[in-house]
């Protein structure tokens, strides 16, 4: 059904991953269509906000940081409620990744792994999130956690391989093919994946806010900071060479967790300025 619909709307069905995994289609059918999906994604957003209130309070150094982070989370998560975004694969994958990050703990990582794997089954390039978490666990010598993330990676790759084989049964050499995603959009396109999937305005502000958000996460002592920064920076770098102009919506996968880092950026900038002034004084 999916391949036939994509042909009818002149949308490519090759390579196989232009045909999405059926996870979201099954959910849409189960809840009764777009209106049911609006309710379903509302429930997911509510879960994200509850987890955010719990986790962000523990990350914040003061009430200003806490409420700033909560507002940034609410703005990013609530942004997907408008229009047809409630059935967008990237929107669902992004929310699942946010929830995974919020519930992640070094001593209790099972729910985070499961949510991350589910995000991959919705949109395959969310696999990058699993790989970042796996790498960070390896670097931290957390063997059990690395094993869990690694197992999730292998399981998702196996499922995606099965999906590719299944799609091959319904497509042929004469079917429309994607023109490819290897482009030269550069930093401008990477910025647009954030600008078009958040409430940031004007577009030029994105050039400043993205580095500040990364700085905010990198300044944190909690290990989640390095994970969010690594995951977000990886996508930003990838999108400098991948993605056509119309693919800006890919940003929904990572833009919300990235911009929460803005809540921690002011403290990071103050600390950095103090350190630089101290270093200059010592040199003089």
Short mmCIF file of C-alpha atoms in Angstrom, two decimals:
data_model
loop_
_atom_site.label_atom_id
_atom_site.label_comp_id
_atom_site.label_asym_id
_atom_site.label_seq_id
_atom_site.Cartn_x
_atom_site.Cartn_y
_atom_site.Cartn_z
CA UNK A 1 0.00 0.00 0.00
CA UNK A 2 2.78 2.42 0.90
CA UNK A 3 4.80 1.88 -2.25
CA UNK A 4 1.67 2.27 -4.38
CA UNK A 5 0.72 5.53 -2.67
CA UNK A 6 4.22 6.90 -3.08
CA UNK A 7 4.16 6.11 -6.81
CA UNK A 8 0.76 7.77 -7.19
CA UNK A 9 2.10 10.95 -5.58
CA UNK A 10 5.32 10.80 -7.65
CA UNK A 11 7.40 10.11 -4.58
CA UNK A 12 10.44 7.81 -4.97
CA UNK A 13 10.40 4.26 -3.64
CA UNK A 14 14.09 3.62 -4.21
CA UNK A 15 16.35 3.23 -2.32
CA UNK A 16 14.28 1.14 0.06
CA UNK A 17 14.58 3.56 2.99
CA UNK A 18 12.53 6.16 1.09
CA UNK A 19 9.72 3.84 2.15
CA UNK A 20 9.41 4.36 5.89
CA UNK A 21 9.29 1.49 8.33
CA UNK A 22 5.65 0.62 9.11
CA UNK A 23 5.83 1.49 12.83
CA UNK A 24 4.00 4.80 12.59
CA UNK A 25 1.55 3.48 9.98
CA UNK A 26 0.49 0.69 12.34
CA UNK A 27 0.09 3.17 15.19
CA UNK A 28 -1.98 5.53 13.01
CA UNK A 29 -4.29 2.68 12.06
CA UNK A 30 -4.58 1.54 15.68
CA UNK A 31 -5.61 4.97 17.01
CA UNK A 32 -8.00 5.80 14.19
CA UNK A 33 -6.18 8.21 11.93
CA UNK A 34 -4.83 11.74 12.24
CA UNK A 35 -7.12 12.83 15.07
CA UNK A 36 -6.13 9.80 17.10
CA UNK A 37 -2.48 10.55 16.36
CA UNK A 38 -2.96 14.06 17.71
CA UNK A 39 -4.11 12.53 20.99
CA UNK A 40 -1.33 9.93 20.95
CA UNK A 41 1.42 12.48 20.37
CA UNK A 42 -0.16 14.64 23.06
CA UNK A 43 0.25 11.76 25.50
CA UNK A 44 3.89 11.38 24.44
CA UNK A 45 4.48 15.12 24.92
CA UNK A 46 2.89 14.91 28.38
CA UNK A 47 5.29 12.08 29.26
CA UNK A 48 8.20 14.18 27.99
CA UNK A 49 7.16 17.13 30.14
CA UNK A 50 6.71 15.01 33.28
CA UNK A 51 10.13 13.45 32.77
CA UNK A 52 11.53 16.91 32.03
CA UNK A 53 10.23 18.42 35.25
CA UNK A 54 11.90 15.61 37.17
CA UNK A 55 15.23 15.52 35.33
CA UNK A 56 15.77 19.18 34.51
CA UNK A 57 15.34 20.15 38.15
CA UNK A 58 18.31 17.93 38.98
CA UNK A 59 20.42 19.44 36.22
CA UNK A 60 19.75 23.08 37.03
CA UNK A 61 21.99 25.13 39.31
CA UNK A 62 19.14 27.51 40.16
CA UNK A 63 15.44 28.18 39.51
CA UNK A 64 16.20 30.43 36.52
CA UNK A 65 18.03 27.62 34.75
CA UNK A 66 15.31 25.13 35.64
CA UNK A 67 12.38 27.16 34.32
CA UNK A 68 14.32 28.27 31.25
CA UNK A 69 15.06 24.63 30.42
CA UNK A 70 11.43 23.64 31.00
CA UNK A 71 10.17 26.42 28.73
CA UNK A 72 12.64 25.45 26.00
CA UNK A 73 11.54 21.83 26.30
CA UNK A 74 7.86 22.79 26.15
CA UNK A 75 8.42 25.04 23.12
CA UNK A 76 10.25 22.30 21.24
CA UNK A 77 7.94 19.44 22.17
CA UNK A 78 4.74 21.43 21.69
CA UNK A 79 5.87 22.71 18.29
CA UNK A 80 4.95 19.38 16.66
CA UNK A 81 1.25 19.66 17.58
CA UNK A 82 0.47 21.92 14.66
CA UNK A 83 -1.00 20.66 11.41
CA UNK A 84 0.18 17.42 9.88
CA UNK A 85 3.33 17.26 12.03
CA UNK A 86 1.49 14.83 14.30
CA UNK A 87 2.11 12.11 11.71
CA UNK A 88 5.65 13.16 10.80
CA UNK A 89 8.19 10.40 11.45
CA UNK A 90 10.93 12.82 12.47
CA UNK A 91 8.67 14.50 15.04
CA UNK A 92 7.90 11.21 16.74
CA UNK A 93 11.52 10.03 16.62
CA UNK A 94 12.68 13.33 18.10
CA UNK A 95 10.21 13.15 21.00
CA UNK A 96 11.22 9.56 21.74
CA UNK A 97 14.88 10.60 21.79
CA UNK A 98 14.13 13.51 24.14
CA UNK A 99 12.25 11.17 26.49
CA UNK A 100 15.08 8.65 26.29
CA UNK A 101 17.61 11.30 27.30
CA UNK A 102 15.44 12.56 30.14
CA UNK A 103 14.96 9.12 31.69
CA UNK A 104 18.56 8.02 31.11
CA UNK A 105 20.66 7.29 34.16
CA UNK A 106 24.03 5.59 34.26
CA UNK A 107 22.68 3.09 36.79
CA UNK A 108 19.29 2.57 35.12
CA UNK A 109 19.56 2.75 31.36
CA UNK A 110 17.06 0.10 30.24
CA UNK A 111 14.10 2.47 29.56
CA UNK A 112 16.38 4.89 27.71
CA UNK A 113 17.70 2.11 25.47
CA UNK A 114 14.17 0.87 24.69
CA UNK A 115 12.94 4.37 23.82
CA UNK A 116 16.00 5.00 21.65
CA UNK A 117 15.44 1.75 19.77
CA UNK A 118 11.79 2.67 19.23
CA UNK A 119 12.90 6.00 17.76
CA UNK A 120 15.02 4.10 15.21
CA UNK A 121 12.04 1.94 14.27
CA UNK A 122 10.14 5.13 13.51
CA UNK A 123 12.93 6.91 11.59
CA UNK A 124 16.04 4.97 10.70
CA UNK A 125 18.64 7.72 11.00
CA UNK A 126 17.85 8.01 14.71
CA UNK A 127 20.34 5.12 14.80
CA UNK A 128 22.96 7.86 15.21
CA UNK A 129 21.58 8.47 18.71
CA UNK A 130 22.10 4.83 19.69
CA UNK A 131 25.64 4.94 18.32
CA UNK A 132 26.50 8.08 20.31
CA UNK A 133 25.14 6.56 23.53
CA UNK A 134 27.01 3.32 22.83
CA UNK A 135 30.25 5.22 22.21
CA UNK A 136 29.87 7.29 25.38
CA UNK A 137 29.25 4.16 27.42
CA UNK A 138 32.41 2.61 25.98
CA UNK A 139 34.45 5.72 26.74
CA UNK A 140 33.09 5.72 30.29
CA UNK A 141 33.93 2.02 30.63
CA UNK A 142 30.32 1.24 31.52
CA UNK A 143 30.40 -2.27 30.10
CA UNK A 144 26.84 -3.29 30.91
CA UNK A 145 25.43 -0.11 29.45
CA UNK A 146 27.63 -0.36 26.36
CA UNK A 147 26.40 -3.93 25.89
CA UNK A 148 22.77 -2.75 26.11
CA UNK A 149 23.21 0.06 23.58
CA UNK A 150 25.28 -2.16 21.31
CA UNK A 151 22.62 -4.86 21.38
CA UNK A 152 19.99 -2.27 20.49
CA UNK A 153 22.11 -1.10 17.55
CA UNK A 154 22.46 -4.63 16.20
CA UNK A 155 18.77 -5.39 16.70
CA UNK A 156 17.72 -2.21 14.91
CA UNK A 157 20.13 -2.85 12.04
CA UNK A 158 18.64 -6.35 11.67
CA UNK A 159 15.09 -4.94 11.59
CA UNK A 160 16.05 -2.28 9.07
CA UNK A 161 17.73 -4.91 6.89
CA UNK A 162 14.52 -6.92 7.00
CA UNK A 163 12.58 -3.81 6.00
CA UNK A 164 14.88 -3.24 3.03
CA UNK A 165 14.38 -6.84 1.88
CA UNK A 166 10.60 -6.53 2.27
CA UNK A 167 10.44 -3.31 0.25
CA UNK A 168 12.49 -4.94 -2.51
CA UNK A 169 9.58 -7.34 -3.14
CA UNK A 170 7.33 -4.41 -4.10
CA UNK A 171 9.73 -2.28 -6.11
CA UNK A 172 11.73 -2.67 -9.30
CA UNK A 173 14.35 -1.02 -11.48
CA UNK A 174 11.70 1.03 -13.27
CA UNK A 175 10.40 2.68 -10.12
CA UNK A 176 11.14 6.34 -9.29
CA UNK A 177 14.44 6.79 -7.48
CA UNK A 178 15.52 9.47 -5.06
CA UNK A 179 18.04 11.96 -6.50
CA UNK A 180 20.18 11.36 -3.43
CA UNK A 181 20.99 13.32 -0.31
CA UNK A 182 24.69 14.06 -0.74
CA UNK A 183 24.69 17.82 -1.22
CA UNK A 184 26.73 20.93 -0.50
CA UNK A 185 24.21 22.72 1.70
CA UNK A 186 26.93 23.44 4.24
CA UNK A 187 26.41 25.24 7.52
CA UNK A 188 23.47 27.19 6.06
CA UNK A 189 21.43 24.00 5.64
CA UNK A 190 22.45 22.70 9.07
CA UNK A 191 21.19 25.98 10.55
CA UNK A 192 17.94 25.67 8.63
CA UNK A 193 17.24 22.23 10.11
CA UNK A 194 17.15 23.97 13.49
CA UNK A 195 15.46 27.21 12.39
CA UNK A 196 12.57 25.50 10.58
CA UNK A 197 11.87 23.02 13.36
CA UNK A 198 11.87 25.41 16.31
CA UNK A 199 10.45 28.81 17.27
CA UNK A 200 13.76 30.61 16.66
CA UNK A 201 13.46 33.86 14.73
CA UNK A 202 15.03 35.47 12.80
CA UNK A 203 17.02 32.91 10.85
CA UNK A 204 20.31 34.73 11.48
CA UNK A 205 19.91 34.22 15.23
CA UNK A 206 20.38 30.49 14.68
CA UNK A 207 24.07 31.06 13.90
CA UNK A 208 24.60 32.37 17.43
CA UNK A 209 22.15 30.23 19.40
CA UNK A 210 23.43 26.86 18.15
CA UNK A 211 27.02 27.36 19.47
CA UNK A 212 25.65 28.77 22.73
CA UNK A 213 23.38 25.74 23.16
CA UNK A 214 26.31 23.37 22.57
CA UNK A 215 28.42 25.35 25.04
CA UNK A 216 25.65 25.09 27.63
CA UNK A 217 25.56 21.30 27.38
CA UNK A 218 29.35 20.95 27.29
CA UNK A 219 29.69 23.03 30.46
CA UNK A 220 27.63 20.59 32.51
CA UNK A 221 29.25 18.21 34.95
CA UNK A 222 26.41 15.73 34.54
CA UNK A 223 27.37 13.12 31.89
CA UNK A 224 24.15 13.80 29.99
CA UNK A 225 25.65 17.09 28.82
CA UNK A 226 28.37 15.46 26.74
CA UNK A 227 25.88 12.99 25.30
CA UNK A 228 23.45 15.66 24.11
CA UNK A 229 26.29 17.80 22.76
CA UNK A 230 27.83 14.86 20.91
CA UNK A 231 24.52 13.72 19.46
CA UNK A 232 23.55 17.25 18.35
CA UNK A 233 26.98 18.15 16.97
CA UNK A 234 27.03 14.90 15.00
CA UNK A 235 23.77 15.74 13.28
CA UNK A 236 24.84 19.33 12.62
CA UNK A 237 28.05 18.15 10.96
CA UNK A 238 26.22 15.48 8.96
CA UNK A 239 23.71 18.00 7.66
CA UNK A 240 26.46 20.19 6.24
CA UNK A 241 26.90 17.54 3.53
CA UNK A 242 23.63 15.58 3.65
CA UNK A 243 20.09 16.68 2.86
CA UNK A 244 18.36 18.57 0.09
CA UNK A 245 16.74 21.96 0.89
CA UNK A 246 13.31 20.36 1.33
CA UNK A 247 14.70 17.95 3.95
CA UNK A 248 14.92 20.64 6.63
CA UNK A 249 12.32 18.75 8.71
CA UNK A 250 15.02 16.25 9.63
CA UNK A 251 15.90 18.74 12.35
CA UNK A 252 12.95 17.57 14.45
CA UNK A 253 15.06 14.56 15.46
CA UNK A 254 17.55 16.64 17.44
CA UNK A 255 16.61 20.33 17.65
CA UNK A 256 14.63 20.17 20.91
CA UNK A 257 17.33 18.56 23.09
CA UNK A 258 19.97 20.79 21.49
CA UNK A 259 18.26 24.08 22.33
CA UNK A 260 17.62 23.16 25.96
CA UNK A 261 21.35 23.81 26.33
CA UNK A 262 20.60 27.54 26.00
CA UNK A 263 19.33 27.47 29.59
CA UNK A 264 22.86 26.61 30.78
CA UNK A 265 24.75 28.88 28.36
CA UNK A 266 24.73 32.10 30.48
CA UNK A 267 26.40 30.38 33.44
CA UNK A 268 28.89 28.77 31.06
CA UNK A 269 29.75 32.13 29.50
CA UNK A 270 30.20 33.77 32.91
CA UNK A 271 32.46 30.94 34.08
CA UNK A 272 34.46 31.14 30.84
CA UNK A 273 34.87 34.92 31.17
CA UNK A 274 36.07 34.58 34.77
CA UNK A 275 38.60 31.93 33.78
CA UNK A 276 39.92 34.06 30.92
CA UNK A 277 40.20 37.15 33.12
CA UNK A 278 42.06 35.13 35.76
CA UNK A 279 44.45 33.73 33.13
CA UNK A 280 45.11 37.21 31.73
CA UNK A 281 45.80 38.57 35.22
CA UNK A 282 48.33 35.80 35.87
CA UNK A 283 50.10 36.50 32.58
CA UNK A 284 50.33 40.23 33.39
#
